[in-house]
Amino acid sequence: MYRSIPARLKQKLHGNWHMQCGLIVILTPFLILSPVSAQPLTPDEAFSRFLQRSPLVAAEKEKLQMAQGRLLQTQAWANPILSYDQEGYPVGQKEASLDDQEFLIGAWQEFELGGQRGKRRDLAQLELEAENSRYRDFIRRKRLEINRLFARVFYASKRKGSLEEALRQYSRIRDTHRKRYELGEVSGLAQMKIEAEELWYLVELARSEREFNSSWSELASNICWEGATLPELSLEEPRQVMLPDSAVLINKALESRPDLKSQQLEALAAQIAVEAEKAKNIPNLNLGAGYKRDFGQNSFFVRVQLPLPLWDRRQGAIDEKLAANRRQGMLSHWKEIWIRHEVQRAYRVYSKLLAASRRLESVFVQKLESMVEITALSYQEGEAGILEYIDALRTQRDAVLAQNQLFEELHLAQLELEASVGIPLRDITP
């Protein structure tokens, strides 16, 4: 890019660092939010706000209450029946006697046979457990969504801050070069190229503003953020973790994923539903007793009522439940296959991004600052032109933005992997 570095430049490079800072651009990404709240907002705090304030969470909890109500309803007995009959009442007779009439007062209770009530209760209990698993899966998916939005807002803010700082530095270089152009020290072509470069900054800054505002608006609506005050966001950099083998993560996912647990419970509930439907072939028993007065004679009576199952009226319903049972079994098997592939896919993406982040830190980042510093000193001493200096700044700028993008992708990949496994990576021992 430029000729060999003179010895006097090397001496200035090591001895006069602070004196050269005005000409050296170091594009360090940082968060710019205005105005900001006093307390930084973390992903955990954002998700806690979602759990406390979002109507979606309250709506999902109502599903649990609905399932609890169905379980409670299965424990209820049928109400007994009270009956009163009177026959033989004389009409149009002036002299009527109670002894000429028939009275029946009785009560009946229906009893379910064949364990129908118990099977219905077992079915409702499984449905409640499945609903609990579905709620936990809802929390898992929403945690991923909130954390993903948080990371997008955070890194969009960093890109916006980096571009704003780069534009300020670039504007100072442009103004300095314009003065030299007016004095005739540099060519007009170089000045035109410098001013054309500013257009890129303006476009990218406008794009980062749009991305930041869009991401924050979505996050704020999810966590029910009040007012127009923007919080300061706090997010840890991606950690270099020791990943266990993908087979270990798959086994953990099959043990931990609430959506698989819900599917398995629904398959088990479908089996109980078949048994409950078959139990309905056994007729219910009605037992009753009462008092009878018949033409002056007092007596008691007992009633036993049992329908005769001469025709099979339940086979169609049983076939329906059997088909539903087979369907739930296939869906449960499919969910297991899907989870295996989901974990493998997330594992591959995260592993590659993790390796790329390590390479970036060890190869590129440490050399960028010295490259810009050397180019700036060479430009001062006339060893490098302004376009070479601008090119060095552009290279560092692109690298900083690329690092920001890589860290964002690494964060998102880690979130995807943890969501696919069902538990945080830090809780998994390699």
C-alpha positions as a printed Julia matrix, in Angstrom:
430×3 Matrix{Float64}:
    0.0     0.0    0.0
    2.9     2.37   0.74
    6.69    2.34   0.63
    8.94    1.18   3.49
    8.59    2.97   6.81
   11.44    5.39   7.55
   13.25    5.02  10.83
   12.08    8.43  12.0
    8.5     7.27  11.54
    9.15    4.19  13.62
   10.55    6.4   16.36
    7.5     8.65  16.24
    5.29    5.62  16.17
    6.6     4.46  19.54
    7.41    7.78  21.15
    4.74   10.26  20.11
    1.53    8.23  20.17
   -0.54   10.79  22.02
    0.59   13.62  19.72
   -0.68   11.73  16.68
   -4.1    10.81  18.01
   -5.76   13.66  16.14
   -4.88   12.04  12.8
   -5.48    8.41  13.71
   -8.96    6.96  13.51
   -9.71    4.02  15.77
  -13.24    2.87  15.16
  -14.2     1.31  18.45
  -17.9     0.28  18.51
  -19.91    1.63  21.38
  -23.55    2.14  22.34
  -25.23    5.47  21.66
  -28.75    5.92  22.96
  -30.34    9.27  23.67
  -31.96    9.84  26.0
  -31.17    6.93  28.29
  -32.55    5.66  31.56
  -30.34    5.42  34.63
  -30.53    1.65  35.06
  -29.06   -0.52  32.27
  -31.41   -3.07  30.8
  -30.16   -6.66  30.49
  -31.73   -9.54  28.52
  -32.85  -11.21  31.76
  -34.51   -8.01  32.96
  -36.2    -7.52  29.59
  -37.59  -11.05  29.71
  -38.7   -10.52  33.31
  -40.65   -7.44  32.21
  -42.27   -9.53  29.48
  -43.36  -12.17  31.99
  -44.77   -9.58  34.37
  -46.51   -7.23  31.94
  -47.32   -8.93  28.67
  -50.99   -9.84  28.07
  -49.73  -12.83  26.05
  -48.36  -14.43  29.21
  -51.62  -13.82  31.05
  -53.54  -15.34  28.13
  -51.36  -18.47  28.18
  -51.86  -18.83  31.92
  -55.61  -18.81  31.37
  -55.17  -21.99  29.34
  -53.77  -23.61  32.47
  -56.82  -22.49  34.41
  -59.06  -23.94  31.72
  -57.31  -27.31  31.96
  -57.5   -27.15  35.77
  -61.22  -26.5   35.5
  -61.7   -29.52  33.23
  -59.86  -31.69  35.75
  -62.03  -30.38  38.56
  -65.15  -31.05  36.51
  -64.25  -34.72  36.04
  -64.32  -35.24  39.8
  -67.93  -34.16  40.1
  -70.68  -36.73  40.68
  -73.97  -36.61  38.83
  -76.65  -34.87  40.88
  -79.34  -37.13  42.39
  -82.91  -36.88  41.05
  -85.87  -36.18  43.34
  -89.25  -37.34  42.0
  -92.84  -36.76  43.12
  -95.86  -38.39  41.45
  -99.56  -38.17  42.34
 -102.25  -40.2   40.64
 -106.03  -40.72  41.1
 -106.92  -37.18  42.07
 -110.73  -36.9   41.66
 -111.92  -34.11  39.39
 -115.41  -32.69  39.82
 -116.16  -34.63  43.04
 -117.1   -32.65  46.06
 -116.09  -35.31  48.5
 -112.51  -36.33  47.7
 -110.33  -38.34  50.04
 -106.54  -38.77  50.09
 -107.11  -42.47  50.54
 -108.47  -42.58  46.99
 -105.17  -41.31  45.53
 -101.65  -42.67  44.85
  -98.51  -40.8   45.94
  -94.89  -41.62  45.02
  -91.92  -39.73  46.47
  -88.47  -41.03  45.6
  -84.82  -40.21  44.82
  -82.43  -41.72  42.24
  -78.65  -41.63  41.83
  -76.71  -42.53  38.66
  -73.49  -44.56  39.07
  -70.92  -44.83  36.27
  -69.58  -48.36  35.88
  -66.45  -49.67  34.21
  -64.18  -47.02  35.74
  -65.51  -44.3   33.45
  -65.13  -41.55  36.01
  -61.57  -42.57  36.9
  -60.49  -42.77  33.25
  -62.04  -39.4   32.56
  -60.11  -37.98  35.52
  -56.85  -39.57  34.31
  -57.43  -38.1   30.86
  -58.0   -34.6   32.27
  -54.89  -34.93  34.45
  -52.75  -35.79  31.42
  -54.26  -32.89  29.5
  -53.35  -30.56  32.38
  -49.76  -31.85  32.38
  -49.6   -31.43  28.59
  -50.88  -27.87  28.94
  -48.18  -27.18  31.53
  -45.57  -28.45  29.06
  -47.06  -26.29  26.32
  -46.82  -23.28  28.61
  -43.16  -24.03  29.34
  -42.56  -24.35  25.6
  -44.27  -20.98  25.1
  -41.85  -19.5   27.64
  -38.9   -21.16  25.86
  -39.91  -19.74  22.48
  -40.65  -16.27  23.84
  -37.34  -16.18  25.7
  -35.6   -16.88  22.39
  -37.63  -14.16  20.68
  -36.98  -11.54  23.38
  -33.24  -12.35  23.59
  -32.96  -12.29  19.81
  -34.65   -8.88  19.63
  -32.45   -7.61  22.46
  -29.28   -8.67  20.62
  -30.47   -7.04  17.41
  -31.2    -3.76  19.18
  -27.88   -3.87  21.01
  -25.74   -4.52  17.95
  -27.76   -2.14  15.78
  -27.01    0.53  18.36
  -23.32   -0.34  18.27
  -23.24   -0.14  14.48
  -25.02    3.2   14.63
  -22.51    4.51  17.17
  -19.53    3.23  15.17
  -20.79    4.86  11.98
  -21.5     8.16  13.74
  -18.0     8.24  15.2
  -16.46    7.24  11.86
  -18.41    9.97  10.07
  -17.19   12.6   12.55
  -13.58   11.5   12.07
  -14.01   11.34   8.31
  -15.54   14.82   8.23
  -12.49   16.24  10.03
  -10.16   14.62   7.5
  -12.31   15.91   4.64
  -12.25   19.47   5.99
   -8.48   19.37   6.5
   -7.94   18.05   3.0
  -10.25   20.74   1.57
   -8.07   23.45   3.1
   -5.01   21.86   1.52
   -6.88   21.68  -1.78
   -7.75   25.37  -1.6
   -4.06   26.1   -1.01
   -3.2    24.06  -4.09
   -1.28   21.39  -2.19
   -3.44   18.45  -3.39
   -5.39   17.6   -6.54
   -9.08   18.19  -7.07
   -9.6    14.55  -8.06
   -8.49   13.37  -4.65
  -10.82   15.87  -3.0
  -13.75   14.64  -5.11
  -13.06   11.03  -4.1
  -12.98   12.02  -0.44
  -16.27   13.87  -0.66
  -17.88   10.99  -2.59
  -16.83    8.62   0.2
  -19.01   10.58   2.62
  -22.13    9.43   0.75
  -21.47    5.85   1.82
  -21.38    6.89   5.48
  -24.63    8.81   5.19
  -26.45    5.91   3.54
  -25.15    3.32   6.01
  -25.92    5.58   8.96
  -29.51    6.06   7.74
  -29.83    2.29   7.32
  -28.51    1.63  10.82
  -30.93    4.22  12.24
  -33.85    2.46  10.56
  -32.69   -0.95  11.75
  -32.24    0.28  15.31
  -35.62    2.02  15.48
  -37.43   -0.96  13.98
  -35.78   -3.46  16.34
  -36.31   -1.32  19.41
  -39.97   -0.7   18.55
  -40.57   -4.45  18.34
  -38.69   -5.14  21.57
  -40.43   -2.31  23.42
  -43.86   -3.6   22.42
  -43.0    -7.11  23.6
  -41.74   -6.02  27.02
  -44.4    -3.28  27.37
  -41.89   -0.46  27.72
  -43.58    2.76  28.8
  -42.75    6.2   27.53
  -40.21    7.44  25.01
  -37.12    7.14  27.22
  -34.65    4.64  25.78
  -32.73    2.44  28.21
  -29.04    1.77  28.18
  -28.59   -1.83  27.03
  -26.13   -4.18  28.68
  -25.11   -7.38  26.89
  -22.1    -9.54  27.6
  -19.78  -10.38  24.72
  -20.0   -13.93  23.39
  -18.14  -16.36  25.61
  -15.63  -18.89  24.37
  -17.26  -22.06  25.65
  -16.23  -25.68  25.37
  -18.92  -27.31  23.31
  -19.8   -30.9   24.12
  -20.39  -33.37  21.34
  -23.58  -32.87  19.35
  -24.84  -36.29  20.51
  -24.73  -35.03  24.12
  -26.77  -31.96  23.18
  -29.3   -34.07  21.3
  -29.81  -36.31  24.34
  -30.21  -33.25  26.54
  -32.79  -31.85  24.12
  -34.77  -35.08  24.12
  -34.79  -34.93  27.92
  -35.48  -31.21  28.31
  -37.61  -29.94  25.43
  -41.11  -29.14  26.78
  -42.68  -29.34  23.33
  -41.55  -32.99  23.02
  -42.82  -33.68  26.52
  -46.16  -32.12  25.6
  -46.38  -34.25  22.47
  -45.61  -37.4   24.45
  -48.26  -36.53  27.02
  -50.79  -35.94  24.27
  -49.96  -39.39  22.84
  -50.48  -40.95  26.27
  -53.72  -39.02  26.7
  -54.9   -40.4   23.36
  -54.39  -43.92  24.71
  -56.41  -43.11  27.83
  -59.11  -41.59  25.61
  -59.47  -44.94  23.81
  -59.9   -46.75  27.12
  -62.39  -44.14  28.32
  -64.42  -44.53  25.13
  -64.47  -48.32  25.47
  -65.62  -47.99  29.09
  -68.74  -46.2   27.87
  -69.96  -49.52  26.45
  -70.76  -50.49  30.04
  -74.15  -48.89  30.86
  -74.59  -46.66  33.86
  -76.54  -47.96  36.85
  -79.45  -46.0   38.32
  -80.42  -46.82  41.91
  -83.34  -45.26  43.72
  -85.8   -45.66  46.58
  -88.87  -43.89  47.88
  -92.17  -43.81  49.72
  -95.47  -44.89  48.17
  -99.03  -44.4   49.41
 -101.56  -46.32  47.38
 -105.29  -46.08  48.33
 -104.52  -45.69  51.99
 -101.69  -48.23  52.05
  -98.19  -46.98  52.96
  -95.15  -48.75  51.51
  -91.57  -48.26  50.35
  -90.16  -49.12  46.94
  -86.71  -49.67  45.35
  -85.82  -48.88  41.73
  -82.94  -50.4   39.74
  -82.43  -49.13  36.18
  -79.79  -50.59  33.85
  -79.88  -50.1   30.07
  -79.45  -53.28  28.04
  -76.52  -53.03  25.61
  -78.16  -54.99  22.83
  -76.58  -52.91  20.04
  -73.02  -51.58  19.8
  -73.46  -47.81  19.74
  -69.81  -46.89  20.51
  -67.72  -48.6   17.81
  -67.55  -45.54  15.56
  -66.43  -43.35  18.46
  -63.85  -45.98  19.49
  -62.46  -46.12  15.94
  -62.15  -42.32  16.01
  -60.16  -42.43  19.27
  -57.95  -45.23  17.94
  -57.12  -43.17  14.86
  -56.38  -40.14  17.07
  -54.12  -42.36  19.2
  -52.13  -43.54  16.18
  -51.89  -39.96  14.9
  -50.5   -38.65  18.19
  -47.95  -41.43  18.23
  -46.72  -40.48  14.77
  -46.63  -36.78  15.69
  -44.58  -37.58  18.78
  -42.11  -39.56  16.66
  -41.91  -36.73  14.14
  -41.24  -34.18  16.88
  -38.3   -36.26  18.07
  -36.87  -36.43  14.53
  -37.33  -32.67  14.12
  -35.57  -31.89  17.41
  -32.58  -34.03  16.45
  -32.12  -32.18  13.17
  -32.78  -28.8   14.81
  -30.02  -29.35  17.36
  -27.6   -30.61  14.7
  -28.27  -27.6   12.49
  -27.86  -25.1   15.33
  -24.72  -26.91  16.5
  -23.05  -26.66  13.08
  -23.86  -22.96  12.7
  -22.66  -22.06  16.19
  -19.45  -24.11  15.87
  -18.47  -22.37  12.63
  -19.2   -18.9   13.98
  -17.31  -19.67  17.18
  -14.25  -20.71  15.17
  -14.56  -17.57  13.0
  -14.7   -15.32  16.06
  -11.54  -16.89  17.46
   -9.74  -16.39  14.16
  -10.86  -12.78  13.94
   -9.56  -11.96  17.39
   -6.2   -13.63  16.84
   -5.44  -12.49  13.27
   -7.18   -9.26  12.34
   -8.2    -7.1   15.26
   -4.75   -6.78  16.82
   -3.24   -5.51  13.57
   -5.82   -2.96  12.53
   -4.85   -0.15  14.9
   -1.16   -0.31  14.05
   -1.98   -0.37  10.33
   -3.97    2.86  10.56
   -1.36    4.41  12.83
    1.49    3.65  10.47
   -0.48    4.92   7.48
   -1.31    8.17   9.28
    2.34    8.81  10.11
    3.37    7.94   6.56
    0.78   10.39   5.28
    2.22   13.11   7.56
    5.72   12.51   6.29
    4.64   12.34   2.65
    5.34    8.63   2.31
    1.65    7.78   1.69
   -1.1     9.64  -0.13
   -4.48   10.66   1.2
   -6.2     7.92  -0.76
   -3.96    5.32   0.89
   -4.79    6.8    4.25
   -8.52    6.74   3.45
   -8.2     3.16   2.27
   -6.6     2.17   5.58
   -9.42    3.86   7.47
  -11.98    2.11   5.27
  -10.34   -1.25   5.92
  -10.45   -0.72   9.67
  -14.02    0.55   9.5
  -15.19   -2.46   7.53
  -13.39   -4.8    9.9
  -15.0    -3.21  12.94
  -18.44   -3.45  11.38
  -17.74   -7.02  10.32
  -16.66   -7.9   13.84
  -19.83   -6.33  15.18
  -21.87   -8.38  12.69
  -19.97  -11.56  13.55
  -20.57  -11.1   17.28
  -24.26  -10.5   16.62
  -24.49  -13.67  14.53
  -22.58  -15.56  17.23
  -25.02  -14.33  19.88
  -28.0   -15.31  17.75
  -26.48  -18.72  16.99
  -25.89  -19.36  20.68
  -29.47  -18.39  21.46
  -30.73  -20.72  18.74
  -28.6   -23.6   20.04
  -29.7   -23.1   23.65
  -33.34  -22.88  22.59
  -33.01  -26.06  20.51
  -31.47  -27.92  23.46
  -33.89  -26.45  25.98
  -31.31  -25.42  28.6
  -28.37  -22.91  28.65
  -25.01  -24.16  27.44
  -23.39  -23.23  30.76
  -25.56  -25.88  32.45
  -24.25  -28.63  30.18
  -21.04  -30.38  31.22
  -18.91  -31.48  28.22
